[in-house]
mmCIF file with all atom_site columns, C-alpha atoms in Angstrom:
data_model
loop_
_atom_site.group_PDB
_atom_site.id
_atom_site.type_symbol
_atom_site.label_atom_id
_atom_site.label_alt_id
_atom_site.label_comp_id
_atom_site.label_asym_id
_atom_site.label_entity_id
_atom_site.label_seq_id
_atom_site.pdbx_PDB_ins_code
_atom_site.Cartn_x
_atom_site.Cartn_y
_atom_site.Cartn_z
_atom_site.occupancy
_atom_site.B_iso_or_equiv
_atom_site.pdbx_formal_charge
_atom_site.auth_seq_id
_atom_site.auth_comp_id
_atom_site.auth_asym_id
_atom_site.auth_atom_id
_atom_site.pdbx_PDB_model_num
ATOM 1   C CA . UNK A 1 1   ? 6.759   2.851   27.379  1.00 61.00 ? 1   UNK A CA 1
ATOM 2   C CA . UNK A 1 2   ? 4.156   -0.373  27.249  1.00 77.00 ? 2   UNK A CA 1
ATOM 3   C CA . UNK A 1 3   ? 5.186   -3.702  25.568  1.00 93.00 ? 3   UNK A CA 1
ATOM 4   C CA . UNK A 1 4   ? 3.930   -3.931  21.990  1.00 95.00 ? 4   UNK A CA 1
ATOM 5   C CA . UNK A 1 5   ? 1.605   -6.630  23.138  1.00 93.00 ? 5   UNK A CA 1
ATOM 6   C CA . UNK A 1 6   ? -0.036  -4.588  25.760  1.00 95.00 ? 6   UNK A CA 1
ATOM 7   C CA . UNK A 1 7   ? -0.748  -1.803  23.456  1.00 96.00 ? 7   UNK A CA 1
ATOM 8   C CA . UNK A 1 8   ? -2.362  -4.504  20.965  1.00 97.00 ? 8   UNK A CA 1
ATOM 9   C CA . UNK A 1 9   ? -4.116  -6.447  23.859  1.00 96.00 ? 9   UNK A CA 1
ATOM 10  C CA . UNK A 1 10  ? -6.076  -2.631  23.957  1.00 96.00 ? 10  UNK A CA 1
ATOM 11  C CA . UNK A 1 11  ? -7.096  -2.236  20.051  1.00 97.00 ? 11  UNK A CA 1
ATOM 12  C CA . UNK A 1 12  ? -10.649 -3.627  20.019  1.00 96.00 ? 12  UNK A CA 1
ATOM 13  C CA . UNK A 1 13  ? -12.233 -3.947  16.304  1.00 95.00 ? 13  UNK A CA 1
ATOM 14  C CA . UNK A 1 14  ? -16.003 -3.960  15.203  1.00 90.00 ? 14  UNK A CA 1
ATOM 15  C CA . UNK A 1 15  ? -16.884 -7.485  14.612  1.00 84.00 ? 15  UNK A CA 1
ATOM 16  C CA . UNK A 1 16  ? -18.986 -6.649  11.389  1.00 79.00 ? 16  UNK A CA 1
ATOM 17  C CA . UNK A 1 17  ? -16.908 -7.240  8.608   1.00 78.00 ? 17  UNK A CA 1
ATOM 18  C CA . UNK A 1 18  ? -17.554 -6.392  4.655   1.00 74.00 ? 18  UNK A CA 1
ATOM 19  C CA . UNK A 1 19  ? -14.403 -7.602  2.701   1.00 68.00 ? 19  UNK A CA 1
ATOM 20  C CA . UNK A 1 20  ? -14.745 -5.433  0.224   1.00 64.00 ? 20  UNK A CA 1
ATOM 21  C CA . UNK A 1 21  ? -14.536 -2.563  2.564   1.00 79.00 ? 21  UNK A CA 1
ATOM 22  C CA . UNK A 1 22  ? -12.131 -0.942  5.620   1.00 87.00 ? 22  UNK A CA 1
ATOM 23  C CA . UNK A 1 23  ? -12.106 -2.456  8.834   1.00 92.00 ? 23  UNK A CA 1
ATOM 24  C CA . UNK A 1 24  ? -13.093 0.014   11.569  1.00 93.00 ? 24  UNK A CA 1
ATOM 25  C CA . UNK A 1 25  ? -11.116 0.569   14.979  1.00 95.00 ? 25  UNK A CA 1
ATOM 26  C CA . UNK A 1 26  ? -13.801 0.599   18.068  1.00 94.00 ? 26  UNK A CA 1
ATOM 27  C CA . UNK A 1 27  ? -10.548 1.359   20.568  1.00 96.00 ? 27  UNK A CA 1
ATOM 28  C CA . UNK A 1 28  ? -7.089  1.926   21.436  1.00 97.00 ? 28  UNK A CA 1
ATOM 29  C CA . UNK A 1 29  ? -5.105  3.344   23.872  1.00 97.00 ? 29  UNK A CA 1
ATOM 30  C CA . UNK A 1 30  ? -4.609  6.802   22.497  1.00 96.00 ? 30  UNK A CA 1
ATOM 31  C CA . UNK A 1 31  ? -2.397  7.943   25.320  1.00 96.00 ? 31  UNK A CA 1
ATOM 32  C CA . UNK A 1 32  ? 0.490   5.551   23.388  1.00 97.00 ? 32  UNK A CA 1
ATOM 33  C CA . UNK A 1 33  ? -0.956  5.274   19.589  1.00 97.00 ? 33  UNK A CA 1
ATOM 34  C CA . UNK A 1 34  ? -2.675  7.474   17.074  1.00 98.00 ? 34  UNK A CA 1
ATOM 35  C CA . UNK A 1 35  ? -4.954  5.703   14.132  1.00 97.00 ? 35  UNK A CA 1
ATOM 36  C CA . UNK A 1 36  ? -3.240  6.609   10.801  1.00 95.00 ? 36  UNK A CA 1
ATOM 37  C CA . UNK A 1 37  ? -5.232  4.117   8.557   1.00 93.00 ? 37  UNK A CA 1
ATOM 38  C CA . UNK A 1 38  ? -6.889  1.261   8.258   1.00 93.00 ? 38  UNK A CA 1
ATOM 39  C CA . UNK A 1 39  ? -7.446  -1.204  5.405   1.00 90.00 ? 39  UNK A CA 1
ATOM 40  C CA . UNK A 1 40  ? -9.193  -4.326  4.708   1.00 89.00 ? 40  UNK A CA 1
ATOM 41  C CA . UNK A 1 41  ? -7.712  -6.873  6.953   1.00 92.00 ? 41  UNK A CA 1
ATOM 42  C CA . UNK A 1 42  ? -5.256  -4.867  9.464   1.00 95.00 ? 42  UNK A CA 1
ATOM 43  C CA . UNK A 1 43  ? -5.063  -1.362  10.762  1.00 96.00 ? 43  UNK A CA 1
ATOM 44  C CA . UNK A 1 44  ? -2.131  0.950   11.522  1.00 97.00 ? 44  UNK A CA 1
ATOM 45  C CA . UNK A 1 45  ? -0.876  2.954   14.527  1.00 98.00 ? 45  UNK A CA 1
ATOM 46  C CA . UNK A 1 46  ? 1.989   5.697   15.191  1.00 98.00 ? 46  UNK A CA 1
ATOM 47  C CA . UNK A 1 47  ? 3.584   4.422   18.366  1.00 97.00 ? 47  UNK A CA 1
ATOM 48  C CA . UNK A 1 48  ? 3.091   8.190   19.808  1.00 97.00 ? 48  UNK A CA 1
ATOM 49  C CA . UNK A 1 49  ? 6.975   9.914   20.223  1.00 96.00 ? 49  UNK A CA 1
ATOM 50  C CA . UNK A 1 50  ? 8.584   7.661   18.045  1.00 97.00 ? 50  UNK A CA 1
ATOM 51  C CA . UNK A 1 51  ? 9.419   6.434   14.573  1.00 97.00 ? 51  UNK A CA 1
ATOM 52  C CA . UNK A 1 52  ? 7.442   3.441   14.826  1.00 98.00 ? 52  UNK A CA 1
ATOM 53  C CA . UNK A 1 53  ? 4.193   2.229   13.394  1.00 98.00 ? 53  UNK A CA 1
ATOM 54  C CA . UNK A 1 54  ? 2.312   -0.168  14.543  1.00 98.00 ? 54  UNK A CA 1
ATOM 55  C CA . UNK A 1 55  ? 0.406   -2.793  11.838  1.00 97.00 ? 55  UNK A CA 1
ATOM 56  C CA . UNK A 1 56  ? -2.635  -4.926  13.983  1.00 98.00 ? 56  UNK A CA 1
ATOM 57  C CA . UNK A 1 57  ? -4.648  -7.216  11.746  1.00 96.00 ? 57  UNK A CA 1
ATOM 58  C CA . UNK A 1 58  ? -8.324  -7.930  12.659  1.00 94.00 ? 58  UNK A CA 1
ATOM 59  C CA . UNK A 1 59  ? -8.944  -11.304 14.484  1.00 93.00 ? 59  UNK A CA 1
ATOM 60  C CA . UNK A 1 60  ? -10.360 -12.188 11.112  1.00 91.00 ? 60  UNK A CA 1
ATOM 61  C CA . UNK A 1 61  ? -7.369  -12.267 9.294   1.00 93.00 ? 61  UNK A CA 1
ATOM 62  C CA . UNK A 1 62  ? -4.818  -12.727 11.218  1.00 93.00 ? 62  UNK A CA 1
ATOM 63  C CA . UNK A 1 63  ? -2.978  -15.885 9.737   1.00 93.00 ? 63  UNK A CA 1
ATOM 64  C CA . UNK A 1 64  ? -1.823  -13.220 7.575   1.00 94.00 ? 64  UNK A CA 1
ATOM 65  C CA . UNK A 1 65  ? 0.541   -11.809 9.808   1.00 96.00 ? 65  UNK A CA 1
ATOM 66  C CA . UNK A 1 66  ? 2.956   -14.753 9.375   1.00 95.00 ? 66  UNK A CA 1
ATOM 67  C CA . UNK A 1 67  ? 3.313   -14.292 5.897   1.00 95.00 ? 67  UNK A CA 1
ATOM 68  C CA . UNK A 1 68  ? 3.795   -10.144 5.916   1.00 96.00 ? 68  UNK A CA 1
ATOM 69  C CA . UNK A 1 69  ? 6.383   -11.370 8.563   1.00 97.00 ? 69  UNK A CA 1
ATOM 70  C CA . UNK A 1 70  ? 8.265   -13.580 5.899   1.00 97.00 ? 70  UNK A CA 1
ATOM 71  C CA . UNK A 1 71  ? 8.154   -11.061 3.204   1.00 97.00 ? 71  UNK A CA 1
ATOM 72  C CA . UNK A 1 72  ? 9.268   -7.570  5.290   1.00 97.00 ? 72  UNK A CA 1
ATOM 73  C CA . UNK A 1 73  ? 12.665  -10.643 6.481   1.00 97.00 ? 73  UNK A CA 1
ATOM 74  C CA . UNK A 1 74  ? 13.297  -11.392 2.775   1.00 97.00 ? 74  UNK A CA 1
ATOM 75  C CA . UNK A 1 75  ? 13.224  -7.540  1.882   1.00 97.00 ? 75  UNK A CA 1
ATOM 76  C CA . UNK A 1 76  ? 15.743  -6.817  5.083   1.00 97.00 ? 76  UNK A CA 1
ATOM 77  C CA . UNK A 1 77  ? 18.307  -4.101  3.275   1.00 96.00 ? 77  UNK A CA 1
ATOM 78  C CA . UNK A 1 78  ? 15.780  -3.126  0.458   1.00 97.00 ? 78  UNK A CA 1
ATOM 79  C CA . UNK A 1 79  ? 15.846  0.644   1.171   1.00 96.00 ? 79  UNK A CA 1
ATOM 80  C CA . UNK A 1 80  ? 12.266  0.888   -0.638  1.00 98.00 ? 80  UNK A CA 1
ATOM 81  C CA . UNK A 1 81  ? 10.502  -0.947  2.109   1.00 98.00 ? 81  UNK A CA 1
ATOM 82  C CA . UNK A 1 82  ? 9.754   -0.280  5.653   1.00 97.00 ? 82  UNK A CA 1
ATOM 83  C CA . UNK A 1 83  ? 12.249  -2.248  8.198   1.00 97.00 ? 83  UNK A CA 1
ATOM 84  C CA . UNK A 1 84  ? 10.429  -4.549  10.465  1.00 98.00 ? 84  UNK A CA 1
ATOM 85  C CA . UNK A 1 85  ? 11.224  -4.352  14.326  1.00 97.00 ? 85  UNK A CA 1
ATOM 86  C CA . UNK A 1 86  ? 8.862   -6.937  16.242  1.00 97.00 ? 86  UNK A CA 1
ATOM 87  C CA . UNK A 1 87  ? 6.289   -9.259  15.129  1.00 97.00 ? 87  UNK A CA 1
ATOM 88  C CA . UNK A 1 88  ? 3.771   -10.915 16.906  1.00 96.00 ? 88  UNK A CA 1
ATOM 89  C CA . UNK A 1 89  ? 0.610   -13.230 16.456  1.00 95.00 ? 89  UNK A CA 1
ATOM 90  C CA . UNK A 1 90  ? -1.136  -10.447 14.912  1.00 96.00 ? 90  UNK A CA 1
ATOM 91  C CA . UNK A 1 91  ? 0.602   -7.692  14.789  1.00 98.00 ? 91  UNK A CA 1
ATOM 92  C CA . UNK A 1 92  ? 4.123   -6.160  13.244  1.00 98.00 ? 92  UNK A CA 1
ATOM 93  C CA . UNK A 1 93  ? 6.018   -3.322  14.053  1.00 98.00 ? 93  UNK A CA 1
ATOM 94  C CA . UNK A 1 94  ? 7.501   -1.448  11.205  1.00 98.00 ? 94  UNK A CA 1
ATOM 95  C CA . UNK A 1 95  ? 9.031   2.293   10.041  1.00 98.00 ? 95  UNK A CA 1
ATOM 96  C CA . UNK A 1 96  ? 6.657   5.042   10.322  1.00 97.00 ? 96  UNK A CA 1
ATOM 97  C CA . UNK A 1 97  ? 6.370   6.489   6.468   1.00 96.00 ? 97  UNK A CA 1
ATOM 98  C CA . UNK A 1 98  ? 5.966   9.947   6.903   1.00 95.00 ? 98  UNK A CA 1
ATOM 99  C CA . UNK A 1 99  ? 4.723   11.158  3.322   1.00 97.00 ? 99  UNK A CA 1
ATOM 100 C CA . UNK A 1 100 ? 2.072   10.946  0.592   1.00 97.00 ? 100 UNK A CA 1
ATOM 101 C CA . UNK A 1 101 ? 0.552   8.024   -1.128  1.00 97.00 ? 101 UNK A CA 1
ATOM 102 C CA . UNK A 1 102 ? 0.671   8.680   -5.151  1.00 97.00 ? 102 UNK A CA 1
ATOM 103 C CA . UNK A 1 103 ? -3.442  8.413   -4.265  1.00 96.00 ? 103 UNK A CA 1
ATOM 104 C CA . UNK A 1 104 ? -3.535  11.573  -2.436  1.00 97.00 ? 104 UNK A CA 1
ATOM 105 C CA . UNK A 1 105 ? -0.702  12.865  -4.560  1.00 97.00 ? 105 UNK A CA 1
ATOM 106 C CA . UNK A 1 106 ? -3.540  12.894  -7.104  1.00 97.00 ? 106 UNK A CA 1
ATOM 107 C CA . UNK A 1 107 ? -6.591  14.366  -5.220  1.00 97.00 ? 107 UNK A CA 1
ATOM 108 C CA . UNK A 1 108 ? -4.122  17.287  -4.075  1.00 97.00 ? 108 UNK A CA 1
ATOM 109 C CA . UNK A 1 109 ? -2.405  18.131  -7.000  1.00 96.00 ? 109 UNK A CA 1
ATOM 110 C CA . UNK A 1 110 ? 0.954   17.053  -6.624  1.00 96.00 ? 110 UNK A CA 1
ATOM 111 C CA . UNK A 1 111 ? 2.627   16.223  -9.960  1.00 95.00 ? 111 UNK A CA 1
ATOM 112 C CA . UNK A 1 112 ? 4.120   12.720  -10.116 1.00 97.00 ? 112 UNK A CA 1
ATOM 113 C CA . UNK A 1 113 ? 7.086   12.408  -11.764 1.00 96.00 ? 113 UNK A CA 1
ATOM 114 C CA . UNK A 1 114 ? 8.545   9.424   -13.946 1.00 97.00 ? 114 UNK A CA 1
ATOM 115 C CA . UNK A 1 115 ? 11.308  9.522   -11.367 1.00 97.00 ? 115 UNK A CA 1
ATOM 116 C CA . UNK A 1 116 ? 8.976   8.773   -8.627  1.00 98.00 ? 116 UNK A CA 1
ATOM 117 C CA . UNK A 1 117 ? 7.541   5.618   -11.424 1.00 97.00 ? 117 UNK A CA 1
ATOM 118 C CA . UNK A 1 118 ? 11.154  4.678   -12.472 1.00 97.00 ? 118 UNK A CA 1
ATOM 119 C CA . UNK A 1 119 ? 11.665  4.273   -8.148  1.00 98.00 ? 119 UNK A CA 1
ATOM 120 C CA . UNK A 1 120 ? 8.292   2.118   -8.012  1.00 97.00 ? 120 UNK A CA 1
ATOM 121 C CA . UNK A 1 121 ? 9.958   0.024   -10.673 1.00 97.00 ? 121 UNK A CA 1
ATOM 122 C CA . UNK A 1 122 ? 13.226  -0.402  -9.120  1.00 97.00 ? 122 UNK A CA 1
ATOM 123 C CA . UNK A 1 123 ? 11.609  -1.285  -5.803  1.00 97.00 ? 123 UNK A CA 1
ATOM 124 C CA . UNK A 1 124 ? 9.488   -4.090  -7.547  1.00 97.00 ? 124 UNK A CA 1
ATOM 125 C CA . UNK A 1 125 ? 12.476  -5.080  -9.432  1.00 97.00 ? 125 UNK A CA 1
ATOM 126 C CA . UNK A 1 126 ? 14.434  -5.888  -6.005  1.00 97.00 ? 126 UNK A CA 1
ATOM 127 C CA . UNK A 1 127 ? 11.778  -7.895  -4.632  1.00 97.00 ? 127 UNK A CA 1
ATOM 128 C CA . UNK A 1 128 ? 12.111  -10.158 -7.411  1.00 96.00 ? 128 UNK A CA 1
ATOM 129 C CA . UNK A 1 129 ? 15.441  -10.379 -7.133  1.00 97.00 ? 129 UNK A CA 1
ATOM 130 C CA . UNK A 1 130 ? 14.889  -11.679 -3.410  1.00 96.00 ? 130 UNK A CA 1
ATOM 131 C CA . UNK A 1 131 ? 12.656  -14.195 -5.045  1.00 96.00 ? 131 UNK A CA 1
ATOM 132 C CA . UNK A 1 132 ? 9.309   -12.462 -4.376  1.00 96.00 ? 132 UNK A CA 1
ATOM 133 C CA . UNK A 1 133 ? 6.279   -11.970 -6.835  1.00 95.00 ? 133 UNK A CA 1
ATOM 134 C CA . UNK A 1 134 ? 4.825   -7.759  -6.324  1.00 94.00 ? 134 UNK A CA 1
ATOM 135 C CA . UNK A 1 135 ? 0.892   -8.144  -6.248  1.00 91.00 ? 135 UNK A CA 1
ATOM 136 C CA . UNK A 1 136 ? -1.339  -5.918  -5.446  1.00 87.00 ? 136 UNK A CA 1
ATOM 137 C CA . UNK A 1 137 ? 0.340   -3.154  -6.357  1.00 92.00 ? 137 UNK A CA 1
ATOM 138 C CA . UNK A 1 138 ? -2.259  0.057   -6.354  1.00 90.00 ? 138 UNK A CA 1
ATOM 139 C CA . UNK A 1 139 ? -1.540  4.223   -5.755  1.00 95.00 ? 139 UNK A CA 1
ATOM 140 C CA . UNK A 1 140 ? -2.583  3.843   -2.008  1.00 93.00 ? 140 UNK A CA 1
ATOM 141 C CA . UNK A 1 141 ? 0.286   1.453   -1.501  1.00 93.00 ? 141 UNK A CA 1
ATOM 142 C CA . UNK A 1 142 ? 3.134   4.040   -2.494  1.00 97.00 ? 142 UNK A CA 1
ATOM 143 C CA . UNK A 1 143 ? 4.226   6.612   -0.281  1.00 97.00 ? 143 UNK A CA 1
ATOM 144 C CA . UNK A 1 144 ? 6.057   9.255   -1.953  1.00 98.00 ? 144 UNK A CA 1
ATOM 145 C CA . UNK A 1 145 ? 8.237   11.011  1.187   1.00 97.00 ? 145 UNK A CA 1
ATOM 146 C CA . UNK A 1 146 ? 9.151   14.752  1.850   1.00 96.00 ? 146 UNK A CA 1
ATOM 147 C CA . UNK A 1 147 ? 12.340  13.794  0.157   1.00 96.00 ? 147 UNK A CA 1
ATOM 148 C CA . UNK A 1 148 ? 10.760  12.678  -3.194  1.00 96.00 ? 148 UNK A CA 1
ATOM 149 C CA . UNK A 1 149 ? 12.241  9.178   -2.614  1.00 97.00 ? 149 UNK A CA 1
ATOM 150 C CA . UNK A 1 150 ? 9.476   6.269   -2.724  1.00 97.00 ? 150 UNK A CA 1
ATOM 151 C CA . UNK A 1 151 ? 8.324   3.332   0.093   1.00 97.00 ? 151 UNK A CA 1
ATOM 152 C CA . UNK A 1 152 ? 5.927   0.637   -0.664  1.00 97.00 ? 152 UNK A CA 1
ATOM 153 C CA . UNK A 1 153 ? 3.843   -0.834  1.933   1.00 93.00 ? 153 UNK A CA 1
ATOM 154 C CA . UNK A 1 154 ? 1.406   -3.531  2.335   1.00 90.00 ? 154 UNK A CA 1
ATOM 155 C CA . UNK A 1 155 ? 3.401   -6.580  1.097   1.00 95.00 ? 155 UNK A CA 1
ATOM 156 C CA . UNK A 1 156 ? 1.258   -9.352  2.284   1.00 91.00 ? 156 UNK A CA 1
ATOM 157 C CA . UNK A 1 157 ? 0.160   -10.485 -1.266  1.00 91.00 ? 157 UNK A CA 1
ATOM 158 C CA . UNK A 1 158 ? 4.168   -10.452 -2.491  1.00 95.00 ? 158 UNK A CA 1
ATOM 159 C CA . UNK A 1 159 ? 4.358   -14.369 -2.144  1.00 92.00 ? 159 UNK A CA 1
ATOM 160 C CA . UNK A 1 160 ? 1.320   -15.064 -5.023  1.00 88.00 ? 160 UNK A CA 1
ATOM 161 C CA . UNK A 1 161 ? 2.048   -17.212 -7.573  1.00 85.00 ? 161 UNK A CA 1
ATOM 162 C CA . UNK A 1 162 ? -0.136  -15.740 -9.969  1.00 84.00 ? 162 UNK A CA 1
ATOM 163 C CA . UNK A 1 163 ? 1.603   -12.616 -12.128 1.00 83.00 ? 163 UNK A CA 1
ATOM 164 C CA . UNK A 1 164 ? -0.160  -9.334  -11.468 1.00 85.00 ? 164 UNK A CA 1
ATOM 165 C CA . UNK A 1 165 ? -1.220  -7.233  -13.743 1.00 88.00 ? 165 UNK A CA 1
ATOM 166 C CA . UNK A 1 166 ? -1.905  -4.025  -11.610 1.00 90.00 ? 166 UNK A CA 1
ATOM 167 C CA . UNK A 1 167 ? 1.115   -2.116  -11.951 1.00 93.00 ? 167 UNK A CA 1
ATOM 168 C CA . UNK A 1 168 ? 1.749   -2.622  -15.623 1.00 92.00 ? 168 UNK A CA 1
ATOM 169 C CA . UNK A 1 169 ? -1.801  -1.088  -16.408 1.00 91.00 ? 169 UNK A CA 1
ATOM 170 C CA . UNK A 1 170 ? -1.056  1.923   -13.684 1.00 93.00 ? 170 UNK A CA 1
ATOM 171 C CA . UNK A 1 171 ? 1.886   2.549   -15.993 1.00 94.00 ? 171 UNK A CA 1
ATOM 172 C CA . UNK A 1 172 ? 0.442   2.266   -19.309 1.00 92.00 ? 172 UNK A CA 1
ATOM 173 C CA . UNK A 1 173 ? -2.554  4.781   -17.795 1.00 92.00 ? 173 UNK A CA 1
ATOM 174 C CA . UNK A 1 174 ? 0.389   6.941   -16.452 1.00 95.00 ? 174 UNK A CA 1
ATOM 175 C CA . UNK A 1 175 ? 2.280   6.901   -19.689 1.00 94.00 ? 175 UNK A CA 1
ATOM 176 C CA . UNK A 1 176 ? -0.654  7.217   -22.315 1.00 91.00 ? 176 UNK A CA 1
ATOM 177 C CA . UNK A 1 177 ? -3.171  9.708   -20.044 1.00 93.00 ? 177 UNK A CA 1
ATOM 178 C CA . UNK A 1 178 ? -1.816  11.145  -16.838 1.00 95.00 ? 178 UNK A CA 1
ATOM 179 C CA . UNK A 1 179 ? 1.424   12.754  -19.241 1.00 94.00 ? 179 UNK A CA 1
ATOM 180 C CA . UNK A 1 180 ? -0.684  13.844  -21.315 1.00 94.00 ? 180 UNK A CA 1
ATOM 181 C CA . UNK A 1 181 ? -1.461  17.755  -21.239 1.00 92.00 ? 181 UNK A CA 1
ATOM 182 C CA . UNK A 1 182 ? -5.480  17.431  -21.416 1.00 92.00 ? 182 UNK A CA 1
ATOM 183 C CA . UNK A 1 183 ? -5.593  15.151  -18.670 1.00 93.00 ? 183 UNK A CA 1
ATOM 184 C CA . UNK A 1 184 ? -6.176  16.844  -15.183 1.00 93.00 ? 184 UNK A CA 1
ATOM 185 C CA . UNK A 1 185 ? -3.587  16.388  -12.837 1.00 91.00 ? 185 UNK A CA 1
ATOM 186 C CA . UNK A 1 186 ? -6.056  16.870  -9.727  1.00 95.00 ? 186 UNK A CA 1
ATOM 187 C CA . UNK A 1 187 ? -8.761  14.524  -9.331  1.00 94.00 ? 187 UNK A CA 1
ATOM 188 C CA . UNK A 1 188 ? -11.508 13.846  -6.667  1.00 95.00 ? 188 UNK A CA 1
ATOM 189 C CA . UNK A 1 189 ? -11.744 11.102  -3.881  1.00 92.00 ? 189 UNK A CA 1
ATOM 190 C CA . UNK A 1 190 ? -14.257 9.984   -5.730  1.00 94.00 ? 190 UNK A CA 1
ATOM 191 C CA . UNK A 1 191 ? -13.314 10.031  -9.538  1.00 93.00 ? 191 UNK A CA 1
ATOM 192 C CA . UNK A 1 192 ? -10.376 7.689   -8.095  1.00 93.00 ? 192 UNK A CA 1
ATOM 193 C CA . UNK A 1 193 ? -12.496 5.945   -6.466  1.00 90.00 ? 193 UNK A CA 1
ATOM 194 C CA . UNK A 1 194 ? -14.661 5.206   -9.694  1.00 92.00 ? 194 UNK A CA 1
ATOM 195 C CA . UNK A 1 195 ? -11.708 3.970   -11.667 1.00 89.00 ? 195 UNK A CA 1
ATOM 196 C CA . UNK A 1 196 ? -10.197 1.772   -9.320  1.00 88.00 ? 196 UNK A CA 1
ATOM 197 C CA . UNK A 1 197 ? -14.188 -0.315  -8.998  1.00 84.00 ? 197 UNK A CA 1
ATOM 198 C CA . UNK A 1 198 ? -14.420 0.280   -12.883 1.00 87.00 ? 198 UNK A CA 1
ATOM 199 C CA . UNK A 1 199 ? -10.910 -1.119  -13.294 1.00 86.00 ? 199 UNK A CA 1
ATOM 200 C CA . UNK A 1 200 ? -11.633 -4.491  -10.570 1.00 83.00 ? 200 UNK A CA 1
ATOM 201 C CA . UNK A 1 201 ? -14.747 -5.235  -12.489 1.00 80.00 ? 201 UNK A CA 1
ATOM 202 C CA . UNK A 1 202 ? -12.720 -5.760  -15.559 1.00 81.00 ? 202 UNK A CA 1
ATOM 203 C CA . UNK A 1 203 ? -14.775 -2.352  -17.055 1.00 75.00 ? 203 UNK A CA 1
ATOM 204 C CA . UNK A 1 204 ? -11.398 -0.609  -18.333 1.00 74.00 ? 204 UNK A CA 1
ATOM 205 C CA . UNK A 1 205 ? -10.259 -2.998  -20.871 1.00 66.00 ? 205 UNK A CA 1
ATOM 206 C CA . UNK A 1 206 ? -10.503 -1.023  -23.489 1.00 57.00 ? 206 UNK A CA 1
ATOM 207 C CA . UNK A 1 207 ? -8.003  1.353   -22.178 1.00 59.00 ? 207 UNK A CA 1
ATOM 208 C CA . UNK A 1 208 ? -5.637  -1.152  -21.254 1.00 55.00 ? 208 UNK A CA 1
ATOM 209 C CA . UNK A 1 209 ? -5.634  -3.627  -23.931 1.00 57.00 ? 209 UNK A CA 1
ATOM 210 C CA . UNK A 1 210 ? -2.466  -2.336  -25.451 1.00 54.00 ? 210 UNK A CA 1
ATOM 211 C CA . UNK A 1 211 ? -0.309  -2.261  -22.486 1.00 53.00 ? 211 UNK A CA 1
ATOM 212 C CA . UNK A 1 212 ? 2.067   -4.885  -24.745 1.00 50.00 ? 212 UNK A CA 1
ATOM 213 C CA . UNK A 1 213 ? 4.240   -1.583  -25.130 1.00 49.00 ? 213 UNK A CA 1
ATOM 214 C CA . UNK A 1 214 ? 4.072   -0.294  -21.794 1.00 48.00 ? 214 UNK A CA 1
ATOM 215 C CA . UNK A 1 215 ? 7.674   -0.526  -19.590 1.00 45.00 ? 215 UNK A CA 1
ATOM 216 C CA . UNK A 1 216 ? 7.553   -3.503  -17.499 1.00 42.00 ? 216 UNK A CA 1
ATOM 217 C CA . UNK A 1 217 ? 7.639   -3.207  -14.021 1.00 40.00 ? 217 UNK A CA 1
#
């Protein structure tokens, strides 16, 4: 098995970047990693015949690393979280999630329970508690595992001083719509897609206006 640093030394990113948009992998070594996913400032490889995943951020951004770093030590113990392994300059190595993100859970159909929101809550509650502040919290973010038991990734934005609103609207819109028996329970890529660009633009106020009475994350 190669060092974690000579497996990152061969992930090569385009240099155009969009911020609003994925970063795109130009090459790896796919003899040692597979590509699961990519997002706006890192992207994320299985570390092939292991449990391992591998999180590389773009040259671009990687001062973030550092702070990821801080957040996955303060969450050490937090069964809701990934545990970290390694960290680097620009990379961190982390558990492999093997599941479904409550995003896909909704383009395939799978029903999401309030068990699976009550977890989400709990997890956000325990970061608190170990003096962190949840941002950024969106459906792509939870992984809901084989064993219906929840993970949250991507914690980079947990050290923000400013209080997010995301996860108390995703409530309120799972407690007043999704429960609701006309609302579909299967919805495209691309509806999704639509309502989270509606929702940044500050276009679904209307909807969430009354979230005073949602539960509180």
């Amino acid at each position: 098995m190669k060092q974690t640093h000579e497996l990152v030394d061969t992930i090569q990113f385009e240099k155009d970047i969009k911020l609003t948009r994925e970063i795109k992998v130009k090459a790896y070594n796919k003899t040692y990693l597979t590509h699961i996913a990519s997002g706006r400032s890192a992207a994320v490889f299985l570390i092939n015949d292991t449990d391992l995943a591998l999180k590389v951020f773009h040259p671009y951004f990687a001062s973030i690393t550092k702070a990821e770093t801080d957040i996955y030590r303060q969450l050490e113990g937090v069964h809701f979280y990934p545990k970290m392994y390694e960290a680097g300059q620009n990379f961190i190595v982390i558990d492999y999630i093997e599941g479904t993100t409550l995003f896909d859970c909704l383009i395939e159909g799978i029903p999401i329970k309030e068990e699976t929101i009550y977890q989400v809550e709990k997890a956000l509650h325990a970061a608190k508690n170990r003096g962190l502040n949840p941002s950024d919290i969106h459906l792509k973010n939870i992984i809901l595992t084989p064993e219906e038991t929840i993970k949250l990734i991507d914690v980079a934005r947990f050290q923000q001083e400013k209080e997010c609103q995301q996860w108390r609207d995703l409530t309120y819109a799972y407690h007043h719509f999704y429960k609701q028996e006309y609302f579909p329970k299967k919805l495209s890529g691309k509806v999704l897609n639509f309502i989270s660009y509606m929702y940044k633009h500050n276009l679904l106020q209307v909807l969430t206006k009354n979230r005073k009475n949602n539960p509180v994350a």
